[in-house]
Tab-separated table of C-alpha atoms in Angstrom:
chain	number	residue	atom	x	y	z
A	1	MET	CA	-18.086	-25.568	2.193
A	2	PRO	CA	-21.114	-23.263	2.601
A	3	LEU	CA	-24.413	-23.958	0.922
A	4	LEU	CA	-25.772	-21.539	-1.665
A	5	LEU	CA	-29.406	-20.841	-2.488
A	6	ARG	CA	-30.893	-19.577	-5.715
A	7	THR	CA	-34.608	-18.767	-6.085
A	8	VAL	CA	-36.185	-20.545	-9.050
A	9	LYS	CA	-39.541	-21.834	-10.212
A	10	GLN	CA	-39.599	-25.198	-8.520
A	11	ASN	CA	-41.504	-27.038	-11.228
A	12	ARG	CA	-38.710	-26.476	-13.749
A	13	TRP	CA	-36.224	-28.358	-11.536
A	14	PHE	CA	-37.826	-31.744	-10.896
A	15	LYS	CA	-34.975	-34.254	-10.725
A	16	ALA	CA	-36.953	-37.002	-12.455
A	17	GLU	CA	-37.666	-34.707	-15.406
A	18	ALA	CA	-33.995	-33.774	-15.712
A	19	LYS	CA	-32.718	-37.352	-15.687
A	20	PRO	CA	-33.030	-38.052	-19.435
A	21	PHE	CA	-31.149	-34.821	-20.215
A	22	LEU	CA	-28.375	-35.571	-17.738
A	23	ALA	CA	-28.035	-39.074	-19.131
A	24	ASN	CA	-27.073	-37.447	-22.433
A	25	GLY	CA	-24.655	-35.017	-20.813
A	26	ASP	CA	-27.181	-32.223	-21.289
A	27	VAL	CA	-29.503	-30.073	-19.149
A	28	PRO	CA	-33.163	-29.036	-19.547
A	29	ALA	CA	-33.207	-25.655	-21.282
A	30	ASP	CA	-36.022	-24.418	-19.032
A	31	CYS	CA	-33.694	-24.411	-16.030
A	32	LEU	CA	-31.482	-21.868	-17.760
A	33	GLY	CA	-34.395	-19.447	-17.743
A	34	ASP	CA	-34.168	-19.330	-13.965
A	35	MET	CA	-30.504	-18.330	-14.129
A	36	SER	CA	-30.844	-14.832	-15.495
A	37	THR	CA	-27.678	-12.779	-15.076
A	38	SER	CA	-26.852	-9.109	-15.041
A	39	GLU	CA	-23.381	-8.187	-16.242
A	40	ASN	CA	-22.649	-11.923	-16.220
A	41	LEU	CA	-23.318	-12.122	-12.479
A	42	LEU	CA	-25.819	-14.554	-11.009
A	43	SER	CA	-27.404	-13.620	-7.700
A	44	VAL	CA	-27.298	-16.312	-4.972
A	45	TRP	CA	-27.460	-16.368	-1.173
A	46	GLU	CA	-25.195	-18.100	1.297
A	47	LEU	CA	-26.902	-20.187	3.965
A	48	GLU	CA	-25.791	-20.481	7.561
A	49	GLU	CA	-24.572	-23.945	8.450
A	50	ASN	CA	-27.820	-24.715	10.281
A	51	ARG	CA	-29.875	-23.049	7.515
A	52	SER	CA	-31.422	-20.716	10.048
A	53	ASN	CA	-31.463	-17.891	7.470
A	54	LEU	CA	-33.130	-19.896	4.675
A	55	GLU	CA	-36.588	-18.393	5.012
A	56	ARG	CA	-35.160	-14.931	5.503
A	57	VAL	CA	-33.133	-14.915	2.283
A	58	VAL	CA	-36.044	-16.301	0.266
A	59	ARG	CA	-38.214	-13.604	1.816
A	60	ALA	CA	-35.613	-11.007	0.817
A	61	VAL	CA	-36.117	-12.010	-2.817
A	62	VAL	CA	-39.913	-12.189	-2.625
A	63	ILE	CA	-40.332	-8.681	-1.234
A	64	GLY	CA	-38.699	-7.351	-4.385
A	65	ARG	CA	-41.300	-9.033	-6.602
A	66	ASN	CA	-44.702	-7.679	-7.657
A	67	ASN	CA	-46.638	-9.917	-5.276
A	68	ILE	CA	-45.960	-11.862	-2.105
A	69	GLU	CA	-46.307	-15.338	-3.529
A	70	ASN	CA	-45.013	-18.843	-3.049
A	71	MET	CA	-41.349	-19.052	-4.007
A	72	GLY	CA	-39.232	-21.958	-5.163
A	73	TYR	CA	-35.516	-22.384	-4.528
A	74	ILE	CA	-32.600	-24.712	-5.101
A	75	ILE	CA	-29.745	-25.355	-2.685
A	76	PHE	CA	-26.296	-26.557	-3.678
A	77	ASP	CA	-22.891	-26.852	-2.111
A	78	SER	CA	-20.478	-24.097	-3.092
A	79	SER	CA	-17.826	-26.777	-3.608
A	80	VAL	CA	-19.323	-27.421	-7.076
A	81	LEU	CA	-18.169	-23.970	-8.178
A	82	ALA	CA	-14.491	-24.843	-8.134
A	83	GLY	CA	-15.158	-27.873	-10.315
A	84	VAL	CA	-16.576	-25.700	-13.080
A	85	GLY	CA	-14.289	-22.700	-12.571
A	86	ILE	CA	-16.874	-20.261	-11.235
A	87	GLU	CA	-15.737	-17.318	-9.160
A	88	ILE	CA	-17.817	-16.269	-6.144
A	89	LEU	CA	-17.989	-12.588	-5.179
A	90	ASN	CA	-18.971	-11.228	-1.763
A	91	ASN	CA	-21.260	-8.535	-3.165
A	92	PRO	CA	-23.942	-7.418	-0.702
A	93	GLY	CA	-27.561	-7.692	-1.804
A	94	GLY	CA	-29.856	-4.801	-2.547
A	95	SER	CA	-33.043	-6.135	-0.986
A	96	ALA	CA	-35.301	-4.199	1.363
A	97	ASP	CA	-34.096	-6.474	4.167
A	98	SER	CA	-30.745	-4.890	4.962
A	99	GLY	CA	-30.036	-7.540	7.577
A	100	ALA	CA	-30.282	-10.277	4.955
A	101	ASN	CA	-28.139	-8.537	2.351
A	102	VAL	CA	-24.919	-9.673	4.033
A	103	TRP	CA	-25.653	-13.219	2.897
A	104	HIS	CA	-25.829	-12.214	-0.746
A	105	ARG	CA	-23.215	-13.456	-3.211
A	106	ASP	CA	-22.680	-13.159	-6.958
A	107	LEU	CA	-21.379	-15.883	-9.209
A	108	ARG	CA	-19.416	-14.774	-12.249
A	109	LEU	CA	-20.667	-16.802	-15.195
A	110	SER	CA	-20.223	-17.325	-18.908
A	111	GLY	CA	-22.667	-19.247	-21.079
A	112	ASN	CA	-20.728	-22.498	-20.796
A	113	LYS	CA	-20.232	-22.065	-17.056
A	114	MET	CA	-23.946	-21.484	-16.587
A	115	VAL	CA	-24.778	-24.772	-18.298
A	116	ALA	CA	-22.074	-26.498	-16.249
A	117	LEU	CA	-23.504	-25.012	-13.043
A	118	VAL	CA	-27.061	-26.120	-13.856
A	119	LYS	CA	-25.743	-29.597	-14.606
A	120	ALA	CA	-23.820	-29.699	-11.328
A	121	ILE	CA	-26.867	-28.518	-9.381
A	122	LEU	CA	-29.154	-31.090	-10.979
A	123	GLU	CA	-26.615	-33.841	-10.416
A	124	SER	CA	-25.463	-33.074	-6.908
A	125	GLY	CA	-27.710	-30.329	-5.543
A	126	GLU	CA	-30.710	-30.905	-3.343
A	127	GLU	CA	-34.234	-31.277	-4.661
A	128	ALA	CA	-35.866	-27.935	-5.321
A	129	GLY	CA	-38.041	-26.699	-2.473
A	130	GLN	CA	-40.750	-24.131	-2.067
A	131	ILE	CA	-42.178	-21.795	0.546
A	132	LEU	CA	-45.959	-21.524	0.269
A	133	LYS	CA	-47.654	-18.182	-0.186
A	134	LEU	CA	-49.541	-18.242	3.092
A	135	HIS	CA	-46.369	-18.904	5.071
A	136	MET	CA	-44.507	-16.312	3.027
A	137	LYS	CA	-47.098	-13.716	4.005
A	138	GLU	CA	-46.635	-14.688	7.644
A	139	LEU	CA	-42.876	-14.268	7.250
A	140	VAL	CA	-43.273	-10.819	5.702
A	141	GLN	CA	-45.714	-9.742	8.418
A	142	GLN	CA	-43.300	-11.048	11.030
A	143	GLY	CA	-40.441	-9.126	9.403
A	144	ILE	CA	-42.446	-5.914	9.463
A	145	ASP	CA	-43.450	-6.442	13.095
A	146	GLN	CA	-39.850	-7.127	14.120
A	147	GLY	CA	-38.483	-4.142	12.222
A	148	GLU	CA	-36.495	-6.243	9.750
A	149	LEU	CA	-38.630	-5.035	6.858
A	150	PRO	CA	-39.984	-1.578	6.009
A	151	GLN	CA	-43.602	-0.743	6.860
A	152	HIS	CA	-44.504	0.033	3.242
A	153	LEU	CA	-44.431	-3.691	2.481
A	154	LYS	CA	-47.717	-3.999	4.358
A	155	LYS	CA	-49.539	-2.967	1.218
A	156	LYS	CA	-48.309	-6.114	-0.520
A	157	LEU	CA	-49.946	-8.343	2.072
B	1	MET	CA	-44.278	-44.280	-14.635
B	2	GLY	CA	-47.103	-41.775	-14.858
B	3	PRO	CA	-49.770	-40.988	-12.314
B	4	LYS	CA	-52.751	-43.273	-11.931
B	5	ASP	CA	-55.028	-43.140	-14.959
B	6	SER	CA	-52.815	-41.119	-17.218
B	7	THR	CA	-55.685	-40.478	-19.643
B	8	ASP	CA	-57.739	-38.738	-17.057
B	9	THR	CA	-57.859	-35.438	-18.901
B	10	SER	CA	-60.154	-36.962	-21.507
B	11	ILE	CA	-63.294	-36.425	-19.541
B	12	PRO	CA	-66.216	-38.814	-20.045
B	13	LEU	CA	-68.830	-36.061	-20.080
B	14	SER	CA	-68.957	-32.431	-21.012
B	15	PHE	CA	-66.855	-30.529	-18.565
B	16	VAL	CA	-68.904	-27.435	-19.198
B	17	ALA	CA	-72.006	-29.397	-18.224
B	18	GLU	CA	-70.364	-30.380	-14.965
B	19	LEU	CA	-69.453	-26.803	-14.216
B	20	ASP	CA	-72.998	-25.706	-14.973
B	21	GLU	CA	-74.257	-28.251	-12.478
B	22	LEU	CA	-71.888	-26.973	-9.857
B	23	THR	CA	-72.799	-23.361	-10.554
B	24	GLU	CA	-76.469	-24.031	-10.093
B	25	ALA	CA	-75.896	-26.362	-7.192
B	26	SER	CA	-74.107	-23.680	-5.292
B	27	THR	CA	-76.562	-20.913	-6.067
B	28	SER	CA	-80.083	-22.286	-6.504
B	29	ILE	CA	-82.749	-24.305	-4.734
B	30	PRO	CA	-82.968	-27.809	-6.181
B	31	PRO	CA	-85.912	-28.358	-8.541
B	32	THR	CA	-88.243	-31.329	-8.156
B	33	PRO	CA	-86.770	-34.212	-10.147
B	34	THR	CA	-88.593	-35.341	-13.267
B	35	LYS	CA	-88.403	-38.843	-14.721
B	36	SER	CA	-86.220	-37.828	-17.654
B	37	GLY	CA	-84.132	-35.760	-15.308
B	38	LEU	CA	-83.506	-38.738	-13.080
B	39	VAL	CA	-82.379	-40.843	-16.018
B	40	MET	CA	-79.935	-38.104	-16.967
B	41	ALA	CA	-78.870	-37.867	-13.366
B	42	LYS	CA	-78.012	-41.566	-13.237
B	43	ILE	CA	-75.941	-41.333	-16.391
B	44	ILE	CA	-74.029	-38.298	-15.238
B	45	LEU	CA	-73.612	-39.546	-11.699
B	46	SER	CA	-72.151	-42.790	-13.036
B	47	ALA	CA	-69.770	-40.842	-15.240
B	48	ALA	CA	-68.767	-38.625	-12.361
B	49	MET	CA	-68.086	-41.655	-10.186
B	50	PHE	CA	-66.094	-43.215	-12.986
B	51	ALA	CA	-64.012	-40.094	-13.248
B	52	SER	CA	-63.249	-39.913	-9.549
B	53	ASP	CA	-63.200	-42.750	-7.045
B	54	THR	CA	-63.820	-40.471	-4.127
B	55	ILE	CA	-65.674	-37.191	-4.031
B	56	PHE	CA	-64.157	-34.566	-1.760
B	57	THR	CA	-65.808	-31.276	-1.129
B	58	PRO	CA	-64.931	-27.734	-0.179
B	59	ARG	CA	-65.671	-26.859	3.409
B	60	GLY	CA	-69.279	-25.762	3.775
B	61	PHE	CA	-70.549	-27.843	0.869
B	62	LYS	CA	-72.512	-30.958	1.704
B	63	SER	CA	-70.691	-34.228	1.265
B	64	GLY	CA	-71.209	-35.772	-2.175
B	65	PHE	CA	-72.117	-32.510	-3.824
B	66	ILE	CA	-72.663	-34.105	-7.228
B	67	ALA	CA	-76.091	-35.166	-6.069
B	68	PRO	CA	-78.982	-36.064	-8.391
B	69	TYR	CA	-80.909	-32.884	-7.688
B	70	MET	CA	-77.917	-30.892	-8.731
B	71	ILE	CA	-77.401	-32.928	-11.846
B	72	GLU	CA	-81.029	-32.436	-12.801
B	73	SER	CA	-80.144	-28.951	-13.917
B	74	SER	CA	-77.791	-30.363	-16.544
B	75	THR	CA	-80.722	-30.654	-18.920
B	76	ALA	CA	-80.365	-26.910	-19.357
B	77	ILE	CA	-76.669	-26.703	-20.188
B	78	SER	CA	-75.660	-23.274	-21.370
B	79	VAL	CA	-73.476	-22.812	-24.415
B	80	ILE	CA	-70.201	-20.922	-24.244
B	81	ASP	CA	-70.111	-17.788	-26.333
B	82	PRO	CA	-67.942	-18.654	-29.373
B	83	GLN	CA	-66.339	-15.219	-29.216
B	84	LEU	CA	-65.336	-15.798	-25.609
B	85	LYS	CA	-63.959	-19.205	-26.537
B	86	GLN	CA	-61.860	-17.578	-29.213
B	87	GLU	CA	-60.660	-14.926	-26.781
B	88	VAL	CA	-59.592	-17.639	-24.329
B	89	ARG	CA	-57.750	-19.528	-27.039
B	90	ARG	CA	-55.951	-16.375	-28.124
B	91	LEU	CA	-55.019	-15.580	-24.538
B	92	PHE	CA	-53.587	-19.047	-23.965
B	93	ASP	CA	-51.694	-18.919	-27.247
B	94	GLN	CA	-50.081	-15.669	-26.157
B	95	GLY	CA	-49.354	-17.127	-22.722
B	96	ALA	CA	-47.379	-19.919	-24.336
B	97	TYR	CA	-44.639	-17.405	-25.167
B	98	GLU	CA	-44.289	-16.134	-21.618
B	99	PHE	CA	-41.779	-17.170	-19.012
B	100	PHE	CA	-43.531	-17.311	-15.656
B	101	GLN	CA	-41.745	-16.445	-12.442
B	102	ASP	CA	-42.971	-16.754	-8.876
B	103	GLY	CA	-44.267	-13.474	-7.538
B	104	MET	CA	-44.126	-11.674	-10.879
B	105	SER	CA	-47.212	-10.403	-12.648
B	106	SER	CA	-47.334	-11.406	-16.284
B	107	PRO	CA	-49.339	-10.038	-19.211
B	108	PHE	CA	-51.068	-13.437	-19.328
B	109	SER	CA	-52.168	-13.438	-15.694
B	110	GLN	CA	-53.327	-9.830	-15.925
B	111	SER	CA	-55.415	-10.562	-19.027
B	112	LEU	CA	-56.779	-13.713	-17.426
B	113	LEU	CA	-57.910	-11.838	-14.337
B	114	SER	CA	-59.429	-9.062	-16.453
B	115	MET	CA	-61.365	-11.638	-18.412
B	116	LEU	CA	-62.659	-13.274	-15.224
B	117	ALA	CA	-63.645	-9.888	-13.811
B	118	LEU	CA	-65.453	-8.933	-17.001
B	119	HIS	CA	-67.210	-12.191	-17.859
B	120	GLY	CA	-67.428	-13.978	-14.498
B	121	GLN	CA	-68.826	-17.517	-14.624
B	122	ASP	CA	-68.892	-17.520	-18.432
B	123	ALA	CA	-65.156	-16.859	-18.529
B	124	LEU	CA	-64.496	-19.555	-15.952
B	125	ARG	CA	-66.450	-22.062	-18.037
B	126	ALA	CA	-64.713	-21.024	-21.247
B	127	ILE	CA	-61.311	-21.290	-19.571
B	128	ALA	CA	-62.148	-24.697	-18.112
B	129	ASP	CA	-63.387	-25.851	-21.494
B	130	TYR	CA	-60.095	-24.842	-23.111
B	131	LEU	CA	-57.951	-26.279	-20.313
B	132	PHE	CA	-59.381	-29.715	-20.966
B	133	THR	CA	-58.898	-29.710	-24.708
B	134	GLY	CA	-55.290	-30.701	-24.030
B	135	LYS	CA	-54.107	-27.897	-26.319
B	136	ALA	CA	-52.902	-25.545	-23.603
B	137	LYS	CA	-49.220	-25.556	-22.624
B	138	PRO	CA	-48.571	-27.032	-19.148
B	139	ASP	CA	-46.838	-23.869	-17.905
B	140	VAL	CA	-49.833	-21.773	-18.935
B	141	VAL	CA	-52.294	-24.216	-17.374
B	142	SER	CA	-50.258	-24.243	-14.181
B	143	GLU	CA	-50.284	-20.450	-14.001
B	144	THR	CA	-54.019	-20.407	-14.730
B	145	LEU	CA	-54.749	-22.832	-11.901
B	146	ARG	CA	-52.899	-20.708	-9.383
B	147	GLN	CA	-54.677	-17.592	-10.572
B	148	ILE	CA	-58.201	-18.991	-10.583
B	149	ALA	CA	-57.641	-20.529	-7.151
B	150	ASP	CA	-56.491	-17.200	-5.810
B	151	HIS	CA	-59.162	-15.020	-7.373
B	152	GLY	CA	-62.820	-15.751	-6.980
B	153	ASP	CA	-65.515	-15.950	-4.387
B	154	ARG	CA	-67.782	-18.445	-2.728
B	155	SER	CA	-70.241	-18.392	-5.642
B	156	ASN	CA	-67.752	-20.095	-7.948
B	157	LEU	CA	-65.735	-22.027	-5.362
B	158	ALA	CA	-67.258	-25.349	-6.421
B	159	GLN	CA	-66.288	-24.791	-10.064
B	160	ARG	CA	-62.744	-23.720	-9.211
B	161	TRP	CA	-62.444	-26.688	-6.870
B	162	HIS	CA	-63.634	-29.029	-9.589
B	163	ILE	CA	-61.070	-27.699	-12.075
B	164	LEU	CA	-58.262	-28.162	-9.545
B	165	GLU	CA	-59.463	-31.647	-8.670
B	166	ARG	CA	-59.380	-32.702	-12.330
B	167	THR	CA	-55.974	-31.208	-13.005
B	168	LEU	CA	-54.520	-32.892	-9.947
B	169	LYS	CA	-54.587	-36.018	-12.125
B	170	ASP	CA	-53.064	-34.450	-15.223
B	171	ASN	CA	-50.188	-36.129	-17.042
B	172	SER	CA	-47.953	-33.101	-16.703
B	173	PRO	CA	-46.140	-32.610	-13.375
B	174	ARG	CA	-46.220	-28.851	-13.970
B	175	VAL	CA	-49.996	-28.901	-14.223
B	176	ARG	CA	-50.263	-31.016	-11.075
B	177	ASP	CA	-47.927	-28.544	-9.379
B	178	GLY	CA	-50.340	-25.735	-10.304
B	179	ALA	CA	-53.282	-27.734	-8.949
B	180	ILE	CA	-51.511	-28.436	-5.647
B	181	LEU	CA	-50.578	-24.776	-5.265
B	182	GLY	CA	-54.152	-23.916	-6.210
B	183	PHE	CA	-55.456	-25.968	-3.308
B	184	ALA	CA	-52.913	-24.250	-1.070
B	185	ALA	CA	-54.330	-20.907	-2.207
B	186	LEU	CA	-57.922	-22.022	-1.540
B	187	ASP	CA	-56.730	-22.993	1.942
B	188	ASP	CA	-59.754	-25.175	2.546
B	189	PRO	CA	-59.188	-28.087	4.947
B	190	GLY	CA	-61.712	-30.079	2.908
B	191	ALA	CA	-58.967	-30.680	0.347
B	192	GLN	CA	-56.768	-32.725	2.676
B	193	GLY	CA	-58.240	-36.088	1.711
B	194	LEU	CA	-58.065	-35.264	-1.969
B	195	LEU	CA	-54.422	-34.262	-1.719
B	196	LEU	CA	-53.471	-37.316	0.315
B	197	GLU	CA	-55.097	-39.468	-2.327
B	198	ALA	CA	-53.145	-37.596	-5.024
B	199	ARG	CA	-49.970	-38.196	-3.049
B	200	THR	CA	-50.366	-41.969	-3.334
B	201	ARG	CA	-50.210	-41.822	-7.129
B	202	GLU	CA	-47.648	-39.002	-7.410
B	203	ASN	CA	-44.376	-40.133	-8.968
B	204	ILE	CA	-42.467	-36.832	-8.631
B	205	HIS	CA	-40.834	-36.724	-5.218
B	206	GLU	CA	-40.777	-32.913	-5.067
B	207	LEU	CA	-44.544	-32.871	-5.589
B	208	ARG	CA	-45.101	-35.393	-2.804
B	209	VAL	CA	-43.138	-33.081	-0.509
B	210	LEU	CA	-45.194	-30.133	-1.747
B	211	ILE	CA	-48.415	-32.014	-1.015
B	212	ASP	CA	-47.156	-32.699	2.508
B	213	GLN	CA	-46.518	-28.981	2.954
B	214	VAL	CA	-49.998	-28.063	1.724
B	215	VAL	CA	-51.697	-30.748	3.832
B	216	ALA	CA	-49.812	-29.453	6.881
B	217	GLN	CA	-50.949	-25.917	6.056
B	218	LEU	CA	-54.565	-27.034	5.696
B	219	GLY	CA	-54.279	-28.878	8.999
B	220	ARG	CA	-53.512	-25.554	10.663
B	221	THR	CA	-56.410	-23.795	8.933
B	222	ARG	CA	-59.571	-23.394	10.966
């Protein structure tokens, strides 16, 4: 099953910090803040099997933010979705990187399903990672140079 | 299990005094030591050594920058404007209600940067003073560390460095995360040793990985 990526603030997803919550069948409330939905849809990105598009999809999110900054993310197997009854939709993304938008997916959530998803990610997902700001700026510059990103993004660098 | 010396945020000497020393050390010619000054220097140097086993320095600063001639100036410690202190407290109280996201400007970070632009070193000292009261929320401290690392110049590099170095030993993983990212933003290879030392006492695996990333970045920096 393909891997999915969601951008988050890494320091809200430390596994060791979540352990006491999970032990009580619960989740840290702060994680839910990183799962903001629109029309009950949560934006995620599908990774290639070799993860070759990881940096590109994270970059696609960052370029839509105010500043090119470091960006955290979590990765989880899409197989967890079936376990909690979450539907995955092949909706293309709306980022300024049109080449990356094909990897975009939406997850249809309810409140209970969101909590169940966070729990599943904390239990069986990977540790949260992060791309540092300096590298992110290199990635954006590279994207502009290679024509993957629009020139106007230069002003954010 | 917490990081080594979990009470490290209770600093054995006035943090503002330390920052004053660093300010003057980085901007002025050392005065000739006086006898009373040397006594004070010994006391403060001992306290500084107690607080940190190893002293690392930003690139371009001489090794062991908490030197007696720098500490001499601590006899003339300036007082933080009470109004500024109050402003900082109010700002941090407001920040406690914000939800910070990577790459997004926040009212807190904008106000913080305005304050630093308007009051310069005084604001930095007032912010540092408040950070170490232990009253500030970890998320707000973390955001502050990233911002002060990212915005500033050479004249206050030593103070910003010192704040990051202290917070690298904080009890809260979120604060340590901010300090690590702060060192990444400074992008000074002089921080490698400090970060590797922090890695040995770090109990959050994600933060050890983050330190590795930052150390690798600094290794590429010339």
